[in-house]
Each structure stands twice: as C-alpha cells, then as structure tokens.
Coordinates of C-alpha atoms in Angstrom, one line a residue:
M1 CA -2.1 -7.9 27.7
L2 CA -5.6 -9.0 26.5
V3 CA -5.9 -11.2 29.6
T4 CA -5.7 -8.0 31.6
L5 CA -8.4 -6.5 29.5
L6 CA -10.6 -9.5 30.1
I7 CA -10.1 -9.3 33.9
L8 CA -10.9 -5.6 33.9
T9 CA -14.0 -6.2 31.9
L10 CA -15.2 -9.0 34.2
S11 CA -14.7 -6.7 37.2
C12 CA -16.8 -4.0 35.5
L13 CA -19.4 -6.6 34.8
Q14 CA -19.7 -7.5 38.5
W15 CA -20.0 -3.8 39.4
Y16 CA -22.6 -3.3 36.7
H17 CA -24.7 -6.2 37.9
S18 CA -24.6 -5.1 41.5
E19 CA -25.3 -1.4 40.8
M20 CA -27.4 -1.1 37.7
L21 CA -29.1 -4.3 36.7
N22 CA -32.8 -4.2 37.2
I23 CA -34.4 -6.9 35.1
S24 CA -38.2 -7.4 35.2
E25 CA -39.6 -10.4 37.0
V26 CA -41.3 -11.5 33.8
L27 CA -38.0 -12.4 32.3
L28 CA -37.4 -14.9 35.2
Q29 CA -40.2 -17.1 34.0
P30 CA -39.0 -20.1 31.8
H31 CA -40.2 -19.9 28.3
Q32 CA -41.0 -23.1 26.4
G33 CA -40.9 -23.1 22.7
D34 CA -40.3 -25.5 19.8
R35 CA -37.4 -23.6 18.3
V36 CA -34.1 -25.4 18.1
L37 CA -32.1 -22.6 19.8
Q38 CA -34.7 -22.1 22.6
P39 CA -32.9 -24.3 25.2
L40 CA -29.6 -22.5 24.5
W41 CA -31.3 -19.1 24.8
N42 CA -33.1 -20.2 28.1
Y43 CA -29.7 -21.3 29.5
L44 CA -28.2 -17.9 28.7
L45 CA -31.1 -16.0 30.1
F46 CA -31.4 -17.9 33.4
R47 CA -27.8 -18.7 34.0
H48 CA -25.8 -15.8 32.6
L49 CA -28.3 -12.9 32.4
P50 CA -26.0 -10.3 34.2
L51 CA -23.3 -11.1 31.7
I52 CA -25.2 -11.1 28.4
S53 CA -27.3 -8.0 29.5
S54 CA -24.2 -5.9 30.1
P55 CA -22.9 -3.4 27.5
F56 CA -19.5 -4.9 28.2
F57 CA -20.5 -8.3 26.8
P58 CA -20.0 -7.5 23.1
V59 CA -16.5 -6.1 23.9
L60 CA -15.6 -9.2 26.0
L61 CA -16.9 -11.5 23.2
A62 CA -15.0 -9.7 20.4
A63 CA -11.8 -9.5 22.4
S64 CA -11.9 -13.1 23.4
C65 CA -12.6 -14.3 19.9
Y66 CA -9.7 -12.2 18.5
F67 CA -7.4 -13.6 21.1
I68 CA -8.5 -17.2 20.7
C69 CA -8.6 -17.2 16.9
S70 CA -5.2 -15.6 16.6
I71 CA -3.2 -17.9 18.8
P72 CA -3.1 -21.0 16.5
F73 CA -1.9 -19.0 13.6
A74 CA 0.7 -17.1 15.7
A75 CA 2.1 -20.4 16.7
L76 CA 2.2 -21.4 13.1
D77 CA 4.1 -18.3 12.2
L78 CA 6.6 -18.9 15.0
L79 CA 7.2 -22.5 13.8
G80 CA 7.5 -21.5 10.2
E81 CA 9.3 -23.9 8.0
R82 CA 9.4 -26.5 10.7
V83 CA 5.8 -27.3 9.8
P84 CA 6.0 -27.8 6.0
L85 CA 2.4 -29.2 5.9
F86 CA 1.2 -25.6 6.5
Y87 CA 4.2 -23.5 5.5
Q88 CA 3.8 -24.6 1.8
Y89 CA 0.6 -22.4 1.8
K90 CA 2.4 -19.3 3.0
I91 CA 1.6 -16.5 0.6
Q92 CA 4.7 -14.3 1.2
A93 CA 7.2 -16.8 2.3
G94 CA 10.0 -14.2 2.4
R95 CA 8.2 -12.2 5.0
Q96 CA 7.8 -13.9 8.4
P97 CA 6.4 -12.0 11.4
T98 CA 8.7 -11.7 14.4
V99 CA 7.7 -11.9 18.0
R100 CA 8.3 -8.1 18.3
M101 CA 5.8 -7.4 15.5
M102 CA 3.3 -9.7 17.1
L103 CA 3.7 -8.0 20.5
K104 CA 3.4 -4.6 18.9
S105 CA 0.1 -5.5 17.3
L106 CA -1.2 -7.1 20.5
M107 CA -0.3 -4.1 22.6
T108 CA -1.9 -1.8 20.0
A109 CA -5.2 -3.7 20.3
L110 CA -4.9 -3.6 24.1
Y111 CA -4.2 0.1 24.2
N112 CA -7.2 0.9 21.9
H113 CA -9.5 -1.2 24.0
I114 CA -8.5 0.2 27.4
F115 CA -8.3 3.9 26.5
F116 CA -11.0 4.1 23.8
V117 CA -13.4 1.2 23.7
L118 CA -14.0 0.7 27.4
P119 CA -14.6 4.4 28.1
A120 CA -17.1 4.5 25.2
V121 CA -18.9 1.5 26.6
I122 CA -19.0 3.1 30.1
M123 CA -20.5 6.3 28.7
T124 CA -23.1 4.3 26.7
M125 CA -24.0 2.4 29.9
C126 CA -24.6 5.7 31.7
I127 CA -26.8 7.1 29.0
L128 CA -28.8 4.2 27.6
P129 CA -31.3 2.1 29.6
T130 CA -30.6 -1.4 30.6
P131 CA -31.6 -3.7 27.7
I132 CA -34.5 -6.1 28.1
L133 CA -33.7 -9.3 26.3
P134 CA -36.5 -11.2 24.4
Q135 CA -37.8 -14.4 25.8
D136 CA -38.0 -16.1 22.4
A137 CA -34.9 -17.5 20.7
P138 CA -34.4 -16.8 17.0
T139 CA -35.0 -19.5 14.5
L140 CA -32.1 -21.0 12.6
Y141 CA -33.5 -19.4 9.5
E142 CA -33.5 -16.0 11.2
V143 CA -29.9 -16.5 12.4
F144 CA -28.8 -17.3 8.8
I145 CA -30.7 -14.6 6.9
D146 CA -30.3 -11.8 9.5
G147 CA -26.7 -12.8 10.0
L148 CA -26.0 -12.6 6.3
A149 CA -27.8 -9.2 6.1
I150 CA -25.5 -7.9 8.9
L151 CA -22.4 -9.1 7.1
L152 CA -23.5 -7.7 3.7
L153 CA -24.3 -4.3 5.3
F154 CA -21.0 -4.2 7.1
D155 CA -19.1 -5.2 4.0
T156 CA -20.7 -2.3 2.1
Q157 CA -19.9 0.2 4.8
Y158 CA -16.3 -0.9 5.1
Y159 CA -15.8 -1.0 1.3
I160 CA -16.8 2.6 1.0
W161 CA -14.9 3.7 4.1
H162 CA -11.8 1.8 3.0
F163 CA -11.9 3.1 -0.6
V164 CA -12.2 6.7 0.6
H165 CA -9.4 6.4 3.1
H166 CA -7.1 5.0 0.5
K167 CA -8.0 7.8 -2.0
H168 CA -7.7 10.7 0.5
P169 CA -4.0 11.1 1.5
Q170 CA -4.7 12.8 4.8
L171 CA -7.3 10.3 5.9
Y172 CA -4.9 7.5 4.9
R173 CA -2.0 9.0 6.7
W174 CA -3.7 9.8 10.0
I175 CA -6.2 7.0 10.3
H176 CA -5.7 4.0 8.0
S177 CA -1.9 3.8 7.5
V178 CA -1.5 2.1 10.9
H179 CA -3.0 -1.0 9.5
H180 CA -0.6 -1.0 6.6
E181 CA 2.5 -0.9 8.7
Y182 CA 3.2 -4.5 7.6
M183 CA 3.2 -5.5 3.9
A184 CA 2.6 -9.2 4.9
P185 CA -0.3 -9.5 7.3
F186 CA -0.4 -12.0 10.2
S187 CA -3.1 -13.0 12.6
W188 CA -2.4 -10.5 15.4
S189 CA -2.3 -7.6 12.8
T190 CA -6.1 -8.1 12.4
E191 CA -6.6 -5.4 15.0
H192 CA -3.5 -3.4 14.4
L193 CA -5.6 -0.3 13.8
S194 CA -5.8 3.3 14.7
P195 CA -8.3 4.2 17.5
T196 CA -10.5 5.9 14.9
E197 CA -10.7 2.9 12.6
L198 CA -11.4 0.5 15.5
M199 CA -14.1 2.8 16.9
T200 CA -15.7 3.1 13.5
I201 CA -15.8 -0.7 13.0
G202 CA -17.1 -1.1 16.6
L203 CA -19.9 1.4 15.9
W204 CA -21.0 -0.5 12.8
S205 CA -20.7 -3.9 14.5
N206 CA -23.0 -2.7 17.3
Q207 CA -25.5 -0.6 15.4
D208 CA -26.0 -2.7 12.3
P209 CA -27.9 -5.5 14.2
L210 CA -30.1 -2.8 15.8
I211 CA -30.8 -1.1 12.5
L212 CA -31.8 -4.5 11.0
K213 CA -33.7 -5.4 14.2
C214 CA -31.8 -8.7 14.7
H215 CA -32.0 -10.9 17.7
P216 CA -29.1 -10.5 20.2
L217 CA -28.2 -14.1 19.8
T218 CA -27.9 -13.6 16.0
A219 CA -25.7 -10.5 16.6
W220 CA -23.4 -12.5 18.9
C221 CA -23.1 -15.3 16.4
V222 CA -22.2 -12.8 13.7
T223 CA -19.5 -11.3 16.0
V224 CA -17.8 -14.6 16.5
F225 CA -18.1 -15.5 12.8
S226 CA -17.0 -12.1 11.5
I227 CA -13.9 -12.0 13.8
W228 CA -13.0 -15.5 12.6
M229 CA -13.3 -14.3 9.0
S230 CA -11.2 -11.2 9.8
V231 CA -8.4 -13.2 11.4
E232 CA -8.5 -15.7 8.6
D233 CA -8.1 -12.9 6.1
H234 CA -5.0 -11.8 7.8
I235 CA -3.2 -15.0 8.5
G236 CA -1.0 -14.9 5.4
Y237 CA -1.7 -18.5 4.4
D238 CA -3.9 -19.6 1.5
L239 CA -5.1 -22.8 3.3
P240 CA -7.2 -25.1 1.0
W241 CA -9.8 -25.5 3.8
S242 CA -10.3 -21.8 4.5
L243 CA -13.7 -20.2 4.0
N244 CA -12.8 -18.6 0.7
H245 CA -12.2 -22.1 -0.8
L246 CA -15.2 -23.7 0.9
V247 CA -17.7 -21.0 -0.2
P248 CA -18.3 -21.5 -4.0
F249 CA -18.1 -19.0 -6.9
G250 CA -15.3 -16.9 -5.3
L251 CA -17.9 -15.1 -3.2
L252 CA -15.3 -14.5 -0.4
G253 CA -11.9 -12.9 -0.9
G254 CA -10.2 -14.5 2.0
A255 CA -6.5 -14.3 2.8
P256 CA -5.3 -14.2 -0.8
A257 CA -7.4 -11.1 -1.5
H258 CA -6.4 -9.2 1.6
D259 CA -2.8 -10.2 1.3
M260 CA -2.8 -8.7 -2.2
H261 CA -4.4 -5.6 -0.7
H262 CA -1.4 -5.1 1.6
Q263 CA 1.0 -5.6 -1.4
K264 CA -1.1 -3.4 -3.7
P265 CA -3.1 -1.1 -1.5
N266 CA -5.4 0.2 -4.3
S267 CA -7.1 -3.1 -4.6
N268 CA -9.4 -5.5 -2.8
Y269 CA -11.1 -3.1 -0.4
A270 CA -13.9 -5.3 0.8
P271 CA -13.4 -7.0 4.1
F272 CA -15.2 -10.3 3.4
F273 CA -17.1 -10.6 0.1
S274 CA -15.8 -10.0 -3.4
H275 CA -18.8 -8.5 -5.2
W276 CA -18.1 -4.8 -4.7
D277 CA -14.4 -5.2 -5.8
R278 CA -15.6 -7.0 -8.9
L279 CA -18.3 -4.4 -9.7
F280 CA -16.1 -1.4 -9.3
G281 CA -13.0 -3.0 -10.9
T282 CA -10.8 -3.0 -7.7
A283 CA -10.4 -6.8 -7.5
V284 CA -6.9 -8.0 -8.0
A285 CA -6.1 -11.7 -7.9
L286 CA -3.1 -13.1 -6.0
E287 CA 0.0 -13.2 -8.3

C-alpha cells in the first residue's frame, strides 16, 4: 500500500542522487545566522541535501503525512462505541466506515500516486533543472505570513474549482463524484479522489509557493499543516480541541462544515476557511 509507495520513492531518490544531483560547492559551506530556524535549515542542507533537493521529496512528505495523520482516526473508527470519550463527538453516528471502505480509499490513493503522480514527477525531473536551495533559513514571521498566503490562495482556488464542479453535471460525474462516494467522510477518504482532482490539487500545492516566492521550508511546513487540516476535515468527529474550535471567530470550517458538505453537496465548498462560503451564501451549519 502506501508503504510500497514510500519504498519506491526512496529508491528513486537514491537513483536521482547518484545520477543527476550536481550541487554547487558554495552550498557546502556552513552558513551562520541569527535566525531561529537557521540551525534546522543547516541540518537539512548538510545532512539531507539529496533528499530535500529531489522533486520526489514533496510527494514523499505529503504521502507520509496523509498516512501518519489518518492512522489514529482510522483506529478510532474501528473502535467505535468502545471509546465513548471520543465517540460522543461522532457527527453521523449511524454511519460507521468499514475496513473495506478504508482499504478502498487507501488503494485509490496508492493507485493515483503510482500511475499519475510519480510519472508526472519523473517528467518534471527530466525537464526542469536541479533546484538550488537558499543558504538562509526563513524567519518565523516569513513562515507564518507566507504560509498563510499559500493557504489563502489555495483556499480560493479550490473554492472556485469545487463550486464549478458541483454546478456542472459532467464535471461532477467524471471528476469530483469519486470523492462523494461516501456520505459520511472518514480519515482515509481525504484522498479518495479521481486522478484529475488529485493532480489539480498537487499542481496548486507545488506552484503556489513558487508564485508567492516562498522559502522551501515554508512550503514544506504548509504541506504538513494543510494535510493535517484536510484529514481533520474528513475525520467525521467534531472534537472540541480541533482547529476549527481553537481558531476564533469561526474562521475555519473544520469537520462539521465538510461533513455537512457531504450530506448537502451544494454547501461549504471551501477546504479550510469559511469566508468564501459566508460571502457567497454557500455556508451551511451542521444540523
């Protein structure tokens, strides 16, 4: 399953390093700075440069985060009522995902990555030059502001894409309906997507940081954070300590909003934030 994907990716990384990596000697000189993240960045540069320089790294990072973030909630779904402390927050208590449903979603994600994502990365690797990573780490302020900008841009892109695909019957049928196979979402269904939808999301995730000229470390932090948010939106539990409750003023939709979207598909189109749904009248509260 995804473990196979990770092993395949690591093998490709080794080949990429031995055949194509040609980093300038200037990058091998330690850089001293007073930024908080500089020691971490130096460690990544001088200990893991072949890994973080590879076009495969964003795929490996995203797939690993999806896998790691989904496991605890999958276990929670399997335990169900035997863990009343958590089960009391189940949004659709009458709809519990089965092992077969989980495996189907996991295999869908695996299929998409092997037959669509990895070939696209290999083609990109053959066309684009090897990236030269900066010596300076980003400041914490840059990570926060630039990271927020990436999330807001992606949120806007996906809101428009999502709205259009729900309003156009053929687009919905052939592209987006895969994600709506289950009325009650669960953690593994986060990437239960058609290849076209996954590739579109992947394109935005990789190009938005470049468009906004963000530091690679910022982009990687956003990848981890956004996948956590995506999984949390699909867990099917309205946990009181989830991000949509911790962030004030209802700025994040969270699991309640996305769960309602699966129940009422013409609502709550935004993936993370709630402002576009409020502005365009597509916000629907959990009943």
